[in-house]
Short mmCIF file of C-alpha atoms in Angstrom, two decimals:
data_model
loop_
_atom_site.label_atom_id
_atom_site.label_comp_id
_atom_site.label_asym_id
_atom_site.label_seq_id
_atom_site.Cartn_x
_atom_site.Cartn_y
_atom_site.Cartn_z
CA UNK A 1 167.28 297.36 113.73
CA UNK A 2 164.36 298.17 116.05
CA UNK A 3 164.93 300.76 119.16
CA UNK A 4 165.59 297.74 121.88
CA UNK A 5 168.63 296.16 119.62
CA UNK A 6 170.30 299.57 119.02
CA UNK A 7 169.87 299.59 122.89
CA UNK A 8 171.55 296.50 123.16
CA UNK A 9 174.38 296.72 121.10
CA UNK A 10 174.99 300.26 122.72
CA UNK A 11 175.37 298.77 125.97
CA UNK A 12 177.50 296.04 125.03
CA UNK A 13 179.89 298.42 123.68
CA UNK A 14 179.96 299.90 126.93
CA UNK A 15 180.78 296.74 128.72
CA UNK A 16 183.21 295.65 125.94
CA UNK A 17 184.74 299.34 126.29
CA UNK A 18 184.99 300.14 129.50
CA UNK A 19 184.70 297.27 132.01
CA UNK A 20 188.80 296.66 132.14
CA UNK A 21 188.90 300.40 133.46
CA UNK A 22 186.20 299.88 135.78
CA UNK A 23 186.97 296.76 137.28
CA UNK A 24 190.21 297.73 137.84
CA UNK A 25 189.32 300.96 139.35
CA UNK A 26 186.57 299.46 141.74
CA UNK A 27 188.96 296.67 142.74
CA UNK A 28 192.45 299.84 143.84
CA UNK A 29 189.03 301.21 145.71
CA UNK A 30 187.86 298.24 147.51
CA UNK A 31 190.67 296.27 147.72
CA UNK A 32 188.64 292.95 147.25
CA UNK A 33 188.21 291.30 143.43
CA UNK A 34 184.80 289.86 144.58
CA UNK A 35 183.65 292.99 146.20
CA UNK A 36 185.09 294.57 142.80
CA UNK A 37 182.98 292.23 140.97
CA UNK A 38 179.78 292.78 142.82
CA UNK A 39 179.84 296.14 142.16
CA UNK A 40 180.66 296.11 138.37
CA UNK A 41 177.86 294.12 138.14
CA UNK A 42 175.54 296.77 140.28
CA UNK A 43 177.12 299.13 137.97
CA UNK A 44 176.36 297.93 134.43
CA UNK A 45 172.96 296.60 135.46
CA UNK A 46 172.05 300.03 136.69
CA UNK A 47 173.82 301.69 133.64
CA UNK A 48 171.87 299.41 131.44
CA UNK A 49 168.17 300.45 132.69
CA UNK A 50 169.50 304.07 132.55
CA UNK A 51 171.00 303.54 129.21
CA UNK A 52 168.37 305.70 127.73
CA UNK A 53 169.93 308.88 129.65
CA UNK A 54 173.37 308.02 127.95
CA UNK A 55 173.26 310.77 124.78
CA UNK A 56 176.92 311.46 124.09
CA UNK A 57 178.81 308.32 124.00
CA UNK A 58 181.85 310.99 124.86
CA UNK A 59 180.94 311.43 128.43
CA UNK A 60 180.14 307.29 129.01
CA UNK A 61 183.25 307.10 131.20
CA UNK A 62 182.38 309.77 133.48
CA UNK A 63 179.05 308.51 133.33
CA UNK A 64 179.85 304.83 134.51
CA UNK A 65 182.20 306.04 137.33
CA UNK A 66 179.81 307.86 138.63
CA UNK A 67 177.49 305.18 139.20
CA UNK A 68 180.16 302.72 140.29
CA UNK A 69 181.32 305.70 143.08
CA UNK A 70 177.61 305.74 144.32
CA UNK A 71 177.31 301.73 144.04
CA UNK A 72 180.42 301.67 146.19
CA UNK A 73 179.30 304.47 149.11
CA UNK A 74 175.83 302.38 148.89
CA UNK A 75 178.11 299.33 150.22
CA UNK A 76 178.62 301.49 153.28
CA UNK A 77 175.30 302.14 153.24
CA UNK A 78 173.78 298.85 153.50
CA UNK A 79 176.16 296.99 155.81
CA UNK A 80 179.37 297.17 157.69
CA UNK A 81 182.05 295.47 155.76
CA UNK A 82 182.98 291.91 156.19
CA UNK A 83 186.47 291.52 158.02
CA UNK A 84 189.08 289.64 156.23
CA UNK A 85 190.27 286.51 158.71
CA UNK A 86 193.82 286.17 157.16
CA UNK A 87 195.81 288.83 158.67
CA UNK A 88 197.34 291.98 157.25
CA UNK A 89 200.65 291.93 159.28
CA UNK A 90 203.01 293.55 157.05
CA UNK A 91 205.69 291.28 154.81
CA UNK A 92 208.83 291.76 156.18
CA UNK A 93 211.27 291.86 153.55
CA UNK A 94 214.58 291.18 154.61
CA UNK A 95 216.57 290.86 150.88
CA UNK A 96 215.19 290.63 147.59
CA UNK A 97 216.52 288.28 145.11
CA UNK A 98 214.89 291.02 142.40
CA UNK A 99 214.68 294.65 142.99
CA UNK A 100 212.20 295.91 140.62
CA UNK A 101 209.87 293.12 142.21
CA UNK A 102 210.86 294.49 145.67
CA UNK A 103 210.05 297.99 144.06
CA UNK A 104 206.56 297.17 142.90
CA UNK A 105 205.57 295.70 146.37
CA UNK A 106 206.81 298.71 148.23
CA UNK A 107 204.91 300.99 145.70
CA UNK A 108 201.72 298.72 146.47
CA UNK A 109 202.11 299.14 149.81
CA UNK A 110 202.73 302.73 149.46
CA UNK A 111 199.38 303.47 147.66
CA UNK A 112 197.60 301.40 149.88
CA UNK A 113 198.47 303.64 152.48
CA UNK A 114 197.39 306.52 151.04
CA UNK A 115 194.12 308.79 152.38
CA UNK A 116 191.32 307.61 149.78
CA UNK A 117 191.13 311.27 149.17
CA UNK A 118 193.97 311.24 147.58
CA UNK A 119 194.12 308.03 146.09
CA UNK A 120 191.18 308.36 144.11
CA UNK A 121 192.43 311.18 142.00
CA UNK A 122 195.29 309.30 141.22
CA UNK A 123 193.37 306.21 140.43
CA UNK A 124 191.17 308.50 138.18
CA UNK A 125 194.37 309.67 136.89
CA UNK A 126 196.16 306.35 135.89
CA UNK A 127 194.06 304.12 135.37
CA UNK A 128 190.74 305.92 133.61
CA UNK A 129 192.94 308.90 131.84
CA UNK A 130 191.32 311.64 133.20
CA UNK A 131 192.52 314.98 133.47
CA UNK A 132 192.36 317.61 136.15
CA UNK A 133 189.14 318.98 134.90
CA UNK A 134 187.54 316.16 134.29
CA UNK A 135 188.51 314.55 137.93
CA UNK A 136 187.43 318.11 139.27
CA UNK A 137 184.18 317.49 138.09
CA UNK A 138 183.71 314.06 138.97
CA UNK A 139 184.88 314.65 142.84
CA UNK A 140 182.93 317.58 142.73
CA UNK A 141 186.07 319.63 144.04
CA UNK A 142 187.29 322.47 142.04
CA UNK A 143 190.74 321.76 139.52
CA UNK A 144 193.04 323.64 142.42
CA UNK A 145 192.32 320.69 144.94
CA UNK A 146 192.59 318.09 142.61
CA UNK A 147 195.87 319.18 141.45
CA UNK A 148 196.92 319.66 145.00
CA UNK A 149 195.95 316.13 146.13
CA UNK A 150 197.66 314.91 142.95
CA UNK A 151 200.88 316.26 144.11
CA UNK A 152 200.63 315.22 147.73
CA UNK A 153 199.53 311.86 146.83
CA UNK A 154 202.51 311.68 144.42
CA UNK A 155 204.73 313.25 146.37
CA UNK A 156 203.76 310.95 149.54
CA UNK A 157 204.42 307.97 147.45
CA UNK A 158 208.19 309.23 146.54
CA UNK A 159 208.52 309.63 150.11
CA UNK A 160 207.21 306.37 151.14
CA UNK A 161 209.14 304.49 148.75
CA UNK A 162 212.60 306.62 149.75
CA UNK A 163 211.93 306.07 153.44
CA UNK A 164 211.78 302.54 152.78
CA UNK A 165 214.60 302.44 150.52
CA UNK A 166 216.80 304.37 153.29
CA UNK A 167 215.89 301.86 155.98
CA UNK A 168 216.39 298.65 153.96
CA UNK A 169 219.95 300.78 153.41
CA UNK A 170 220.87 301.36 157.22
CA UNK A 171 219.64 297.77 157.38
CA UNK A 172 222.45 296.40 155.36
CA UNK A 173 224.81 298.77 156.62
CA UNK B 1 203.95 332.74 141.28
CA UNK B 2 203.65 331.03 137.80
CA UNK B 3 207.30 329.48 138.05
CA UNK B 4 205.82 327.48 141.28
CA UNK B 5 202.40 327.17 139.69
CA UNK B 6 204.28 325.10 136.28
CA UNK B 7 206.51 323.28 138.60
CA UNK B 8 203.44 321.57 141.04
CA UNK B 9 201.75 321.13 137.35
CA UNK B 10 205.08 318.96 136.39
CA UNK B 11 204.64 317.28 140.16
CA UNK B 12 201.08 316.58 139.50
CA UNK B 13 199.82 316.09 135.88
CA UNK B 14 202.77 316.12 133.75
CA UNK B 15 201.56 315.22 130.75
CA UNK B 16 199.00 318.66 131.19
CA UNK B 17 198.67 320.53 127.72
CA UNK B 18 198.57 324.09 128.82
CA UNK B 19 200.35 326.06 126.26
CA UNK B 20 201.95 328.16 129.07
CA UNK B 21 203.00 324.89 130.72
CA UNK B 22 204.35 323.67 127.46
CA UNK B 23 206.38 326.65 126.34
CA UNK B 24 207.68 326.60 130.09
CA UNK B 25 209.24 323.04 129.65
CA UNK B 26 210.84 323.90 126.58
CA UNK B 27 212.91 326.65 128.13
CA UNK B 28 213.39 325.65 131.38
CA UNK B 29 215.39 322.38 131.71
CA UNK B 30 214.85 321.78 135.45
CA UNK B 31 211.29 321.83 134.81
CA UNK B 32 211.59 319.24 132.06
CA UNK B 33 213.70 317.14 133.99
CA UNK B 34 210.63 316.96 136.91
CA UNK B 35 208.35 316.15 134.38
CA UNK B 36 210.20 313.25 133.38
CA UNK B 37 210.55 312.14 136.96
CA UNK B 38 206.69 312.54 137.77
CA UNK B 39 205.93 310.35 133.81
CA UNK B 40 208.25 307.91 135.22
CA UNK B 41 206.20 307.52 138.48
CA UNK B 42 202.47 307.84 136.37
CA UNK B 43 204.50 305.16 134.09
CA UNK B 44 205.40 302.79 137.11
CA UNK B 45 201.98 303.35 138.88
CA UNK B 46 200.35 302.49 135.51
CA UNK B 47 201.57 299.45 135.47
CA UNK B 48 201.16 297.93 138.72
CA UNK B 49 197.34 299.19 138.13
CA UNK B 50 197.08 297.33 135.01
CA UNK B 51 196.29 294.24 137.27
CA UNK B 52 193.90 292.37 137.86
CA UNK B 53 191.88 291.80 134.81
CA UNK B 54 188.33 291.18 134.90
CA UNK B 55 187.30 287.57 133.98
CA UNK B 56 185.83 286.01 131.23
CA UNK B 57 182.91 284.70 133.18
CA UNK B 58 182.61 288.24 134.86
CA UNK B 59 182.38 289.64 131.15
CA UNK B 60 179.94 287.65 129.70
CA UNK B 61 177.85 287.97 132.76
CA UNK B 62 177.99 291.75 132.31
CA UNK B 63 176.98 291.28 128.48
CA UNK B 64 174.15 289.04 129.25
CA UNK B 65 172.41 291.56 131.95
CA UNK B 66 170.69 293.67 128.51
CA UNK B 67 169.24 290.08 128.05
CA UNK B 68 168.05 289.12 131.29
CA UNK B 69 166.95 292.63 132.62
CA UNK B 70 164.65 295.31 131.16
CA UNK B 71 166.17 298.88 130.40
CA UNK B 72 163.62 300.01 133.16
CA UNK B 73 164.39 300.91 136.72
CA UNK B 74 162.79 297.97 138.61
CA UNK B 75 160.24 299.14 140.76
CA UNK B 76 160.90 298.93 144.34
CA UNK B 77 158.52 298.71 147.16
CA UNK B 78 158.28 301.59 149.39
CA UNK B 79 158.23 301.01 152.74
CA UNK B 80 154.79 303.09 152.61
CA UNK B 81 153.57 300.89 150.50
CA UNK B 82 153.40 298.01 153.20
CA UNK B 83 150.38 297.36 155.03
CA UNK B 84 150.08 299.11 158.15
CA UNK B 85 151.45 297.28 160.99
CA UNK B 86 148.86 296.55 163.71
CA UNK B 87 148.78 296.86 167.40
CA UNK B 88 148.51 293.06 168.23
CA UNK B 89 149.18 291.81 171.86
CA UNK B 90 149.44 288.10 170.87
CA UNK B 91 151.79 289.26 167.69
CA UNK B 92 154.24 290.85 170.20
CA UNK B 93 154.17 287.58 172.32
CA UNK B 94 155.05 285.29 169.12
CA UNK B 95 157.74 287.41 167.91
CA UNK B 96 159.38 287.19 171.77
CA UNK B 97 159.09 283.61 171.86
CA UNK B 98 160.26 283.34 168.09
CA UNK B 99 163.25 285.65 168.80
CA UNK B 100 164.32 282.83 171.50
CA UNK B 101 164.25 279.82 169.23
CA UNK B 102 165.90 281.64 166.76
CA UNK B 103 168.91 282.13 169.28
CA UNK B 104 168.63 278.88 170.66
CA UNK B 105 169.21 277.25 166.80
CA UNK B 106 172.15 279.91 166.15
CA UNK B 107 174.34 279.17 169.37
CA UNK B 108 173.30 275.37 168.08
CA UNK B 109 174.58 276.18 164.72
CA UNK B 110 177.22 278.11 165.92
CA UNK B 111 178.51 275.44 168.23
CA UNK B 112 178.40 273.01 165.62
CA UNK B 113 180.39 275.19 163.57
CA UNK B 114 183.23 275.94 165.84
CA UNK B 115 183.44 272.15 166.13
CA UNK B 116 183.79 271.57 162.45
CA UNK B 117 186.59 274.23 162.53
CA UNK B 118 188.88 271.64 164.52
CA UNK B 119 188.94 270.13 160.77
CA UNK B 120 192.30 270.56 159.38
CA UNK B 121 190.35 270.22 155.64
CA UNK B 122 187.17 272.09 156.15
CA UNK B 123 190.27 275.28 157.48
CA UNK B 124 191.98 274.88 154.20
CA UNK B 125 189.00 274.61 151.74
CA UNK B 126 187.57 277.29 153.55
CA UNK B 127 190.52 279.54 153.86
CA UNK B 128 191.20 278.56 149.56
CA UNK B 129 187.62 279.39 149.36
CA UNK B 130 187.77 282.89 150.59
CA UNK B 131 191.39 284.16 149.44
CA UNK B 132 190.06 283.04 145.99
CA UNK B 133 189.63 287.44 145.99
CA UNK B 134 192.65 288.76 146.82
CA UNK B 135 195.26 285.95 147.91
CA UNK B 136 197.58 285.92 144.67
CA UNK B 137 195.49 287.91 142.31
CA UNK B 138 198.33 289.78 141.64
CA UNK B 139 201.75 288.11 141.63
CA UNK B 140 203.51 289.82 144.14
CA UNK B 141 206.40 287.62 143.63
CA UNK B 142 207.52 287.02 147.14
CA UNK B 143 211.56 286.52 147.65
CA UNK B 144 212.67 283.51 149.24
CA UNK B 145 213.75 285.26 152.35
CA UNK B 146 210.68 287.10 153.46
CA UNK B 147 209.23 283.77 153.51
CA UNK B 148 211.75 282.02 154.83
CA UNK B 149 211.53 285.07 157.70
CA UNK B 150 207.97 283.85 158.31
CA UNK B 151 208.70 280.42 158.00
CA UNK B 152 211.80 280.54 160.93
CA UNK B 153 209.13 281.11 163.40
CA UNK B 154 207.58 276.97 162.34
CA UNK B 155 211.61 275.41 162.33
CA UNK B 156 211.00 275.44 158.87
CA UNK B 157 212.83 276.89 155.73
CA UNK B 158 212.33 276.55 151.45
CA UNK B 159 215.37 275.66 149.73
CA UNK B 160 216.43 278.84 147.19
CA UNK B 161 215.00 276.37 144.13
CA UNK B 162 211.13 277.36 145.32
CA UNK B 163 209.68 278.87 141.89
CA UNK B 164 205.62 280.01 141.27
CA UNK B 165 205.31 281.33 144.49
CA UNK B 166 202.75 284.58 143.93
CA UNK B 167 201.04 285.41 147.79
CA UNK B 168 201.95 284.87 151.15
CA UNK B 169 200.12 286.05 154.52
CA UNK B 170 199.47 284.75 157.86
CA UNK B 171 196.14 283.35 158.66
CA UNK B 172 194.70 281.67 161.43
CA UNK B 173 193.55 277.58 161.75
CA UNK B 174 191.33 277.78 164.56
CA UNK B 175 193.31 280.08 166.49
CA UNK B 176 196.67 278.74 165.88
CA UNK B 177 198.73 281.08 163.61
CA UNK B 178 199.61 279.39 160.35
CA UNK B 179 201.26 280.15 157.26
CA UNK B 180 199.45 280.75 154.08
CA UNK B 181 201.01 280.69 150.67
CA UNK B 182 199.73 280.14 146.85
CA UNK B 183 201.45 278.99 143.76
CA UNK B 184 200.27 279.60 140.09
CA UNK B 185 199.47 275.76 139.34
CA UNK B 186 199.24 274.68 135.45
CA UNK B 187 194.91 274.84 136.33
CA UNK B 188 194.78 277.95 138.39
CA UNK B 189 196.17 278.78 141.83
CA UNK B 190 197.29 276.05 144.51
CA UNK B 191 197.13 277.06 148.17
CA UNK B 192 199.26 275.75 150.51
CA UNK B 193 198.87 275.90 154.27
CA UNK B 194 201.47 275.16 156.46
CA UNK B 195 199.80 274.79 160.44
CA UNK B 196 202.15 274.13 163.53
CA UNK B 197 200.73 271.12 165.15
CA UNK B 198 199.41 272.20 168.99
CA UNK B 199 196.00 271.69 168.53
CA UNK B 200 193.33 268.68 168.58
CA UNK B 201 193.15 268.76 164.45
CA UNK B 202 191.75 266.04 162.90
CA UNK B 203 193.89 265.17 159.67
CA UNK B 204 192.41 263.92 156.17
CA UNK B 205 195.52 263.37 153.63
CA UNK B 206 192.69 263.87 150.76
CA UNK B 207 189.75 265.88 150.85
CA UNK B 208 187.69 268.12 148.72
CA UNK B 209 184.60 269.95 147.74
CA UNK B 210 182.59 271.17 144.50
CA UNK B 211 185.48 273.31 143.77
CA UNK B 212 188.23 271.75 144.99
CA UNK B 213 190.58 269.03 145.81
CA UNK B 214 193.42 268.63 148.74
CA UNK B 215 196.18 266.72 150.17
CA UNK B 216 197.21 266.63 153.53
CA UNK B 217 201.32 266.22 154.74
CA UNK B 218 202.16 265.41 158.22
CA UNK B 219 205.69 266.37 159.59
CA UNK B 220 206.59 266.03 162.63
CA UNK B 221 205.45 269.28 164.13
CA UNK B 222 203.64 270.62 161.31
CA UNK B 223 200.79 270.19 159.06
CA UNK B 224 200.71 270.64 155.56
CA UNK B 225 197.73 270.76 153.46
CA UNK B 226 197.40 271.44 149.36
CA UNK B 227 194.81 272.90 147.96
CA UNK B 228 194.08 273.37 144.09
CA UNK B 229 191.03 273.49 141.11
CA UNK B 230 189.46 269.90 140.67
CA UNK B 231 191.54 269.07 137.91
CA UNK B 232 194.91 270.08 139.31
CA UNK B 233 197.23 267.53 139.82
CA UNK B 234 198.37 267.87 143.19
CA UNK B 235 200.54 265.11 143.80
CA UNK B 236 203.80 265.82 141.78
CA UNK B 237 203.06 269.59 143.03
CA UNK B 238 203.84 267.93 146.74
CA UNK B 239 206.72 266.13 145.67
CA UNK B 240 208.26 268.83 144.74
CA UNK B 241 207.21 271.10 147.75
CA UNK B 242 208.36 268.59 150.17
CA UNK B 243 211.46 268.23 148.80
CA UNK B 244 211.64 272.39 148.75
CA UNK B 245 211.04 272.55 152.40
CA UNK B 246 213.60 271.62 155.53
CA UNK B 247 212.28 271.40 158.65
CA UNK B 248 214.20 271.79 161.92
CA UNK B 249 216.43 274.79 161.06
#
């Protein structure tokens, strides 16, 4: 196998690896599948001409979210975002014929309204299976505030998803 | 100190592997107990992540770049690397009078745009078009009554046997505030748009585009146009719809 197949195959692994993680990732940070796409596919071209660089196939995670973080604050970069025309009035949900559906919406909704500053430690958390080191070094923030945002982030979403659960209560009441 | 230290640990990364943190679970109960509330959340949160999946045509694309592209960083062209501009009287003059026609054929274009939008169909392709991202990616399994809460505001209501429903939002048809909701169909999803009448539409009952097809419904004070995939088959999908929804509540 010459140099440019064992290139090849390396990458593909990559893609065939990792691209679940990352898609989903890039799509809780964007909020839009075809800005989610657009920048999966910035991401694995530019991972692909740096592939050389890649050395321990350990650290490929890290390595790809990097470049999809900087693909994503190069979106800002190059243009203001395009506004949605549907509007984002908030679902008023009087009943629910099924509560752990109900549950999952307001949990949606919740994380949605985190500060990105926290919910991108927990997205690095859930989803890609880092741990507080490894987030630390990726947010370039030391393990302390990671762990701190972790808990405010989690403990805003039990909040969140009480407060709601209290009002729909009085509601019925 | 350490007591607090394990117990934001339990709040925050509860499946940590400290030894200090794990021999402090395993004698303090309370602590346990928080770390099985905080794996319940990671456990909840995990799953509402695990959505959406990439496609297959996004996959393959993203296998094919090592085909199409060279492992080399393409070699951009610095700005310095332009000719210089040059001080040129006329060239100023040109771009002035270009700069005009280019406005005049974009409020043209524009015009001719807005008027298009008074097109019940070219709303719901485009609207299908766009919310192909986001609008029932994920199946956020709407109940019956928050729709039916939106729907009040049209004199409308869906009967309780209303099933597939993933997504529903407001959007706008030219300015008038309509209802936008989408189905999992057997070929993909099926958009439905439901637009109080009030404006000058112009109403096709069957339209469509590369991508896809539609059928239009006219009710007495609404509008309600269908939109799926190519080969969906629409029609029984709007018997059953129109027999869902009651009108004049």
């Amino acid at each position: 196998m010459n140099k440019e197949q064992v290139l090849k195959q390396k990458y593909q692994s990559l893609v065939t690896t990792y691209q679940g993680d990352l898609f989903r990732y890039a799509y809780w940070l964007t909020g839009d599948r075809q800005v989610a796409e657009d920048i999966l596919q910035e991401t694995f071209l530019r991972a692909w001409r740096a592939i050389d660089q890649l050395n321990e196939i350990k650290a490929a995670k890290s390595w790809l979210i990097t470049i999809l973080r900087r693909e994503n604050a190069r979106r800002f970069e190059r243009k203001q975002l395009q506004l949605v025309d549907i509007d984002t009035e908030e679902l008023v949900d009087h009943d629910s014929d099924n509560e752990s559906n109900q549950q999952q919406r307001q949990l949606r909704r919740a994380i949605m309204m985190l500060a990105s500053e926290y919910r991108e430690p927990l997205m690095l958390q859930i989803i890609a299976g880092f741990s507080g080191e490894e987030i630390a070094e990726l947010l370039d923030l030391n393990k302390n505030t990671v762990m701190t945002r972790l808990f405010r982030a989690k403990n805003q979403l039990k909040l969140m998803m009480n407060s709601d659960s209290q009002e729909k209560l009085n509601d019925a009441q | 100190m350490t007591h607090n230290k394990h117990y934001r640990i339990a709040a925050a990364d509860p499946n940590c592997q400290d030894k200090d943190f794990l021999a402090a679970i395993a004698s303090d109960p309370l602590l346990a107990a928080q770390v099985e509330q905080t794996q319940q959340l990671d456990n909840e949160l995990s799953f509402l992540f695990d959505s959406p999946q990439p496609t297959q045509l996004l996959t393959n694309s993203l296998l094919d770049i090592c085909n199409t592209e060279s492992a080399e960083p393409a070699k951009s062209k610095m700005t310095s690397e332009l000719p210089a501009k040059k001080n040129n009287r006329f060239g100023r003059i040109f771009a002035i009078a270009a700069s005009f026609a280019i406005a005049a054929v974009s409020f043209t274009v524009l015009q001719s745009q807005q008027l298009s939008h008074s097109d019940l169909s070219t709303h719901a392709l485009a609207h299908s078009e766009h919310g192909a991202s986001f609008a029932g990616v994920i199946n956020e399994r709407p109940s019956i009554n928050s729709v039916n809460y939106r729907l009040a505001s049209f004199g409308a209501k869906f009967s309780d046997d209303l099933t597939n429903l993933s997504w529903f939002n407001g959007c706008s048809f030219d300015g008038i505030s309509s209802l936008h909701l989408v189905f999992a169909g057997k070929q993909g999803p099926i958009n439905v748009f439901i637009v109080p009448k009030g404006s000058n539409f112009e109403f096709q009952s069957q339209y469509s585009n590369a991508t896809y097809q539609g059928i239009g419904h006219e009710y007495k004070d609404a509008y309600m146009m269908i939109v799926g995939l190519k080969n969906e088959k629409l029609a029984p999908f709007q018997q059953k719809i129109d027999h869902a929804i009651h009108w004049n509540i």
